[in-house]
Amino acid sequence: MLGKFFKKPHDDLGGRVPPGQTLAARFPVLTYGPTQHYSPQEVVVKITGLAEPRQFTWADLLALPQATLTHDIHCVTHWTKLDMLWTGVRVTDLMQQVQLRPGASHVMQRSVGGYTTNLSLEDFVRPENLLAHTYNGQPLEAEHGGPLRLVVPHLYFWKSAKWLTELEFMDSDRPGFWEKNGYHMRGDPFAGQRYDDD
Ligand SMILES: Nc1nc2c(c(=O)[nH]1)N[C@H]1C(S)=C(S)[C@@H](COP(=O)(O)O)O[C@H]1N2
Ligand SMILES: [Mo]
């Protein structure tokens, strides 16, 4: 009986669902433009800008430690999906291999097909962020960014580039594709940072 009265309110599942979001059962696809199709052997992540230039191939990425993490994902179009299981290389492990130059403070993610999105290094270099190649134990489907995408769960999902091919380090914040089109420069779902005037 008592349990009935002492149960926590679960509308926001203990604070896991940001304001204005509703739970998605399936995994929606959101792409501006066409899905990119290429094989893992063609994956290259180029390090450019304010860093020693280098490239990570598929083999290079698989030679780094692999992590499997469970994340809640929040999209600016109001869906939240809980407990998504991702496998890949932690950004922190990748960055052990990257030599930044003085002044680097931000990064532009660039995708095959031209999508871009910007992050501060503080938001980029976090232990939960992944260069993900596997979702729910299966190779990441092309429509969701396979062979390789970024997953930055603490920000809206537009901050996670699908078909990642370049990380350009910068000495200031510059807008990526959606940010140029009115989206917020940071995109914190719990602060409701959807548009640039939020
Ligand atoms: N390359 C690329 N990455 C992208 C996008 C895109 O259009 N192109 N859309 C972004 C947006 S707005 C969202 S919500 C998520 C959607 O990922 P999903 O299709 O796997 O759900 O990818 C982000 N990354
Ligand atoms: Mo989105």
CSV table of C-alpha atoms and ligand atoms in Angstrom, one decimal:
chain,number,residue,atom,x,y,z
A,1,MET,CA,0.0,0.0,0.0
A,2,LEU,CA,2.6,2.5,1.1
A,3,GLY,CA,4.5,2.0,-2.2
A,4,LYS,CA,1.5,3.5,-4.0
A,5,PHE,CA,1.9,6.8,-2.2
A,6,PHE,CA,5.7,6.9,-2.1
A,7,LYS,CA,6.4,6.0,-5.8
A,8,LYS,CA,8.3,8.8,-7.4
A,9,PRO,CA,6.5,10.7,-10.1
A,10,HIS,CA,7.6,9.0,-13.3
A,11,ASP,CA,6.4,11.4,-16.0
A,12,ASP,CA,10.0,12.6,-16.5
A,13,LEU,CA,11.5,9.2,-15.4
A,14,GLY,CA,13.5,10.8,-12.6
A,15,GLY,CA,14.7,13.8,-14.7
A,16,ARG,CA,15.8,11.8,-17.7
A,17,VAL,CA,13.3,13.3,-20.1
A,18,PRO,CA,14.0,17.0,-20.9
A,19,PRO,CA,11.1,19.5,-20.9
A,20,GLY,CA,9.0,19.4,-24.2
A,21,GLN,CA,10.3,15.9,-25.2
A,22,THR,CA,8.2,12.8,-25.7
A,23,LEU,CA,9.4,9.2,-25.7
A,24,ALA,CA,10.1,7.4,-29.0
A,25,ALA,CA,9.7,3.7,-29.2
A,26,ARG,CA,11.4,3.3,-32.5
A,27,PHE,CA,14.6,5.0,-33.7
A,28,PRO,CA,13.6,7.8,-36.1
A,29,VAL,CA,15.8,8.8,-39.0
A,30,LEU,CA,16.6,12.5,-39.5
A,31,THR,CA,18.8,13.4,-42.3
A,32,TYR,CA,19.0,16.6,-44.4
A,33,GLY,CA,19.7,15.3,-47.9
A,34,PRO,CA,20.5,11.8,-49.0
A,35,THR,CA,21.8,8.8,-46.9
A,36,GLN,CA,25.5,8.2,-47.6
A,37,HIS,CA,26.5,4.7,-48.5
A,38,TYR,CA,30.1,3.5,-48.2
A,39,SER,CA,32.0,0.6,-46.8
A,40,PRO,CA,34.0,0.5,-43.5
A,41,GLN,CA,37.2,0.1,-45.6
A,42,GLU,CA,36.5,3.6,-47.0
A,43,VAL,CA,36.1,5.2,-43.6
A,44,VAL,CA,38.7,8.0,-42.9
A,45,VAL,CA,38.5,10.5,-40.0
A,46,LYS,CA,40.9,13.4,-40.9
A,47,ILE,CA,42.3,15.6,-38.2
A,48,THR,CA,42.7,19.1,-39.5
A,49,GLY,CA,42.9,22.7,-38.3
A,50,LEU,CA,44.7,23.4,-35.1
A,51,ALA,CA,46.2,20.0,-34.6
A,52,GLU,CA,49.0,17.9,-36.1
A,53,PRO,CA,47.4,16.6,-39.3
A,54,ARG,CA,46.7,12.9,-39.3
A,55,GLN,CA,44.1,10.4,-40.4
A,56,PHE,CA,42.4,7.5,-38.7
A,57,THR,CA,41.3,4.6,-40.9
A,58,TRP,CA,38.8,1.9,-39.9
A,59,ALA,CA,41.7,-0.4,-38.9
A,60,ASP,CA,43.2,2.5,-36.8
A,61,LEU,CA,39.9,3.0,-35.0
A,62,LEU,CA,39.4,-0.7,-34.3
A,63,ALA,CA,42.9,-0.8,-32.8
A,64,LEU,CA,41.9,1.7,-30.2
A,65,PRO,CA,40.0,0.6,-27.0
A,66,GLN,CA,36.3,-0.2,-27.7
A,67,ALA,CA,33.6,0.9,-25.3
A,68,THR,CA,29.9,-0.1,-25.2
A,69,LEU,CA,27.8,2.5,-23.5
A,70,THR,CA,24.1,3.1,-22.8
A,71,HIS,CA,22.8,6.6,-23.6
A,72,ASP,CA,19.6,8.5,-23.6
A,73,ILE,CA,19.3,10.5,-26.9
A,74,HIS,CA,17.3,13.7,-27.3
A,75,CYS,CA,16.4,15.2,-30.7
A,76,VAL,CA,15.4,18.8,-31.2
A,77,THR,CA,12.3,17.6,-33.0
A,78,HIS,CA,11.0,16.5,-29.5
A,79,TRP,CA,11.7,12.8,-29.4
A,80,THR,CA,13.8,11.2,-26.7
A,81,LYS,CA,14.9,7.6,-26.8
A,82,LEU,CA,16.1,6.0,-23.6
A,83,ASP,CA,18.8,3.3,-23.0
A,84,MET,CA,20.3,3.2,-26.5
A,85,LEU,CA,23.3,0.8,-26.7
A,86,TRP,CA,26.3,2.1,-28.6
A,87,THR,CA,29.7,0.7,-29.3
A,88,GLY,CA,32.7,2.5,-30.6
A,89,VAL,CA,35.8,4.5,-29.7
A,90,ARG,CA,35.5,7.0,-26.9
A,91,VAL,CA,36.4,10.5,-27.9
A,92,THR,CA,38.7,10.7,-24.9
A,93,ASP,CA,40.7,7.7,-26.3
A,94,LEU,CA,40.8,9.1,-29.8
A,95,MET,CA,42.1,12.5,-28.4
A,96,GLN,CA,45.0,10.7,-26.7
A,97,GLN,CA,46.3,10.2,-30.2
A,98,VAL,CA,45.7,13.8,-31.3
A,99,GLN,CA,48.2,16.5,-30.8
A,100,LEU,CA,46.3,19.8,-30.5
A,101,ARG,CA,48.0,23.1,-31.2
A,102,PRO,CA,47.9,26.1,-28.9
A,103,GLY,CA,44.6,28.0,-29.1
A,104,ALA,CA,42.4,25.1,-30.1
A,105,SER,CA,39.0,25.6,-28.3
A,106,HIS,CA,36.4,24.2,-30.6
A,107,VAL,CA,35.9,21.5,-33.2
A,108,MET,CA,33.8,21.3,-36.4
A,109,GLN,CA,32.5,17.8,-37.2
A,110,ARG,CA,32.4,17.2,-41.0
A,111,SER,CA,30.5,14.5,-42.7
A,112,VAL,CA,30.6,12.7,-46.0
A,113,GLY,CA,27.9,14.7,-48.0
A,114,GLY,CA,28.8,18.0,-46.4
A,115,TYR,CA,26.9,18.1,-43.1
A,116,THR,CA,28.7,20.1,-40.4
A,117,THR,CA,28.2,20.8,-36.7
A,118,ASN,CA,30.3,22.6,-34.1
A,119,LEU,CA,31.2,21.8,-30.5
A,120,SER,CA,33.4,23.4,-27.8
A,121,LEU,CA,36.3,21.1,-26.8
A,122,GLU,CA,34.6,20.9,-23.4
A,123,ASP,CA,31.5,19.4,-25.0
A,124,PHE,CA,33.5,17.2,-27.4
A,125,VAL,CA,36.1,15.6,-25.1
A,126,ARG,CA,33.9,13.8,-22.6
A,127,PRO,CA,34.2,10.1,-21.7
A,128,GLU,CA,30.6,9.3,-22.7
A,129,ASN,CA,31.1,10.6,-26.3
A,130,LEU,CA,31.7,7.9,-28.9
A,131,LEU,CA,32.8,7.5,-32.5
A,132,ALA,CA,30.2,4.8,-32.8
A,133,HIS,CA,30.1,2.0,-35.4
A,134,THR,CA,27.7,-0.4,-33.7
A,135,TYR,CA,24.2,0.1,-32.3
A,136,ASN,CA,22.5,-2.7,-30.3
A,137,GLY,CA,25.3,-5.1,-31.2
A,138,GLN,CA,24.8,-4.6,-34.9
A,139,PRO,CA,26.8,-2.6,-37.4
A,140,LEU,CA,25.3,0.9,-37.5
A,141,GLU,CA,22.9,1.1,-40.4
A,142,ALA,CA,23.7,3.6,-43.2
A,143,GLU,CA,20.6,5.7,-42.5
A,144,HIS,CA,21.7,6.2,-38.9
A,145,GLY,CA,25.2,7.2,-39.9
A,146,GLY,CA,27.0,3.9,-40.5
A,147,PRO,CA,29.8,3.0,-40.9
A,148,LEU,CA,30.8,5.7,-38.3
A,149,ARG,CA,29.1,8.6,-36.6
A,150,LEU,CA,29.6,10.7,-33.5
A,151,VAL,CA,27.3,10.2,-30.5
A,152,VAL,CA,27.3,13.2,-28.1
A,153,PRO,CA,24.4,12.3,-25.8
A,154,HIS,CA,24.3,15.3,-23.5
A,155,LEU,CA,23.4,17.6,-26.4
A,156,TYR,CA,20.6,17.5,-29.0
A,157,PHE,CA,21.2,14.8,-31.6
A,158,TRP,CA,21.9,17.3,-34.4
A,159,LYS,CA,25.3,17.7,-32.6
A,160,SER,CA,26.2,14.1,-33.5
A,161,ALA,CA,27.4,14.0,-37.1
A,162,LYS,CA,26.5,10.9,-39.1
A,163,TRP,CA,29.1,9.6,-41.7
A,164,LEU,CA,31.9,11.4,-39.8
A,165,THR,CA,34.9,12.1,-42.0
A,166,GLU,CA,36.8,15.1,-40.5
A,167,LEU,CA,37.4,16.8,-37.2
A,168,GLU,CA,38.6,20.4,-37.7
A,169,PHE,CA,40.0,22.0,-34.6
A,170,MET,CA,39.4,25.8,-34.4
A,171,ASP,CA,40.4,28.7,-32.2
A,172,SER,CA,36.8,30.1,-32.0
A,173,ASP,CA,33.3,28.9,-32.3
A,174,ARG,CA,31.9,28.7,-35.8
A,175,PRO,CA,28.3,27.7,-36.8
A,176,GLY,CA,27.8,24.4,-38.6
A,177,PHE,CA,24.9,23.6,-40.9
A,178,TRP,CA,21.9,23.8,-38.5
A,179,GLU,CA,23.5,26.5,-36.4
A,180,LYS,CA,23.8,28.7,-39.5
A,181,ASN,CA,20.1,28.0,-40.0
A,182,GLY,CA,19.0,29.2,-36.6
A,183,TYR,CA,19.7,26.4,-34.3
A,184,HIS,CA,21.5,27.1,-31.0
A,185,MET,CA,25.3,27.1,-30.9
A,186,ARG,CA,25.4,24.6,-28.0
A,187,GLY,CA,22.1,22.7,-27.9
A,188,ASP,CA,21.7,21.6,-24.3
A,189,PRO,CA,18.3,19.7,-24.2
A,190,PHE,CA,17.9,20.2,-20.5
A,191,ALA,CA,18.2,24.0,-21.0
A,192,GLY,CA,15.9,23.9,-24.0
A,193,GLN,CA,18.6,25.4,-26.3
A,194,ARG,CA,16.8,24.7,-29.5
A,195,TYR,CA,17.1,28.0,-31.4
A,196,ASP,CA,19.8,30.7,-31.3
A,197,ASP,CA,17.6,33.0,-29.2
A,198,ASP,CA,16.8,30.3,-26.5
B,1,LIG,N1,25.8,13.8,-41.7
B,1,LIG,C1,24.6,14.1,-41.0
B,1,LIG,N2,24.6,14.0,-39.7
B,1,LIG,C2,23.5,14.3,-39.0
B,1,LIG,C3,22.3,14.8,-39.7
B,1,LIG,C4,22.4,15.0,-41.1
B,1,LIG,O1,21.4,15.4,-41.7
B,1,LIG,N3,23.6,14.6,-41.7
B,1,LIG,N4,21.2,15.1,-38.9
B,1,LIG,C5,21.4,15.3,-37.5
B,1,LIG,C6,20.1,15.4,-36.8
B,1,LIG,S1,19.2,16.8,-37.0
B,1,LIG,C7,19.8,14.4,-36.0
B,1,LIG,S2,18.4,14.5,-35.0
B,1,LIG,C8,20.5,13.1,-35.9
B,1,LIG,C9,19.6,12.0,-36.4
B,1,LIG,O2,20.2,10.7,-36.3
B,1,LIG,P1,19.3,9.5,-36.7
B,1,LIG,O3,18.9,9.6,-38.1
B,1,LIG,O4,20.2,8.3,-36.5
B,1,LIG,O5,18.2,9.4,-35.7
B,1,LIG,O6,21.6,13.1,-36.8
B,1,LIG,C10,22.3,14.3,-36.9
B,1,LIG,N5,23.5,14.1,-37.7
B,2,MO,MO,17.5,16.5,-35.2
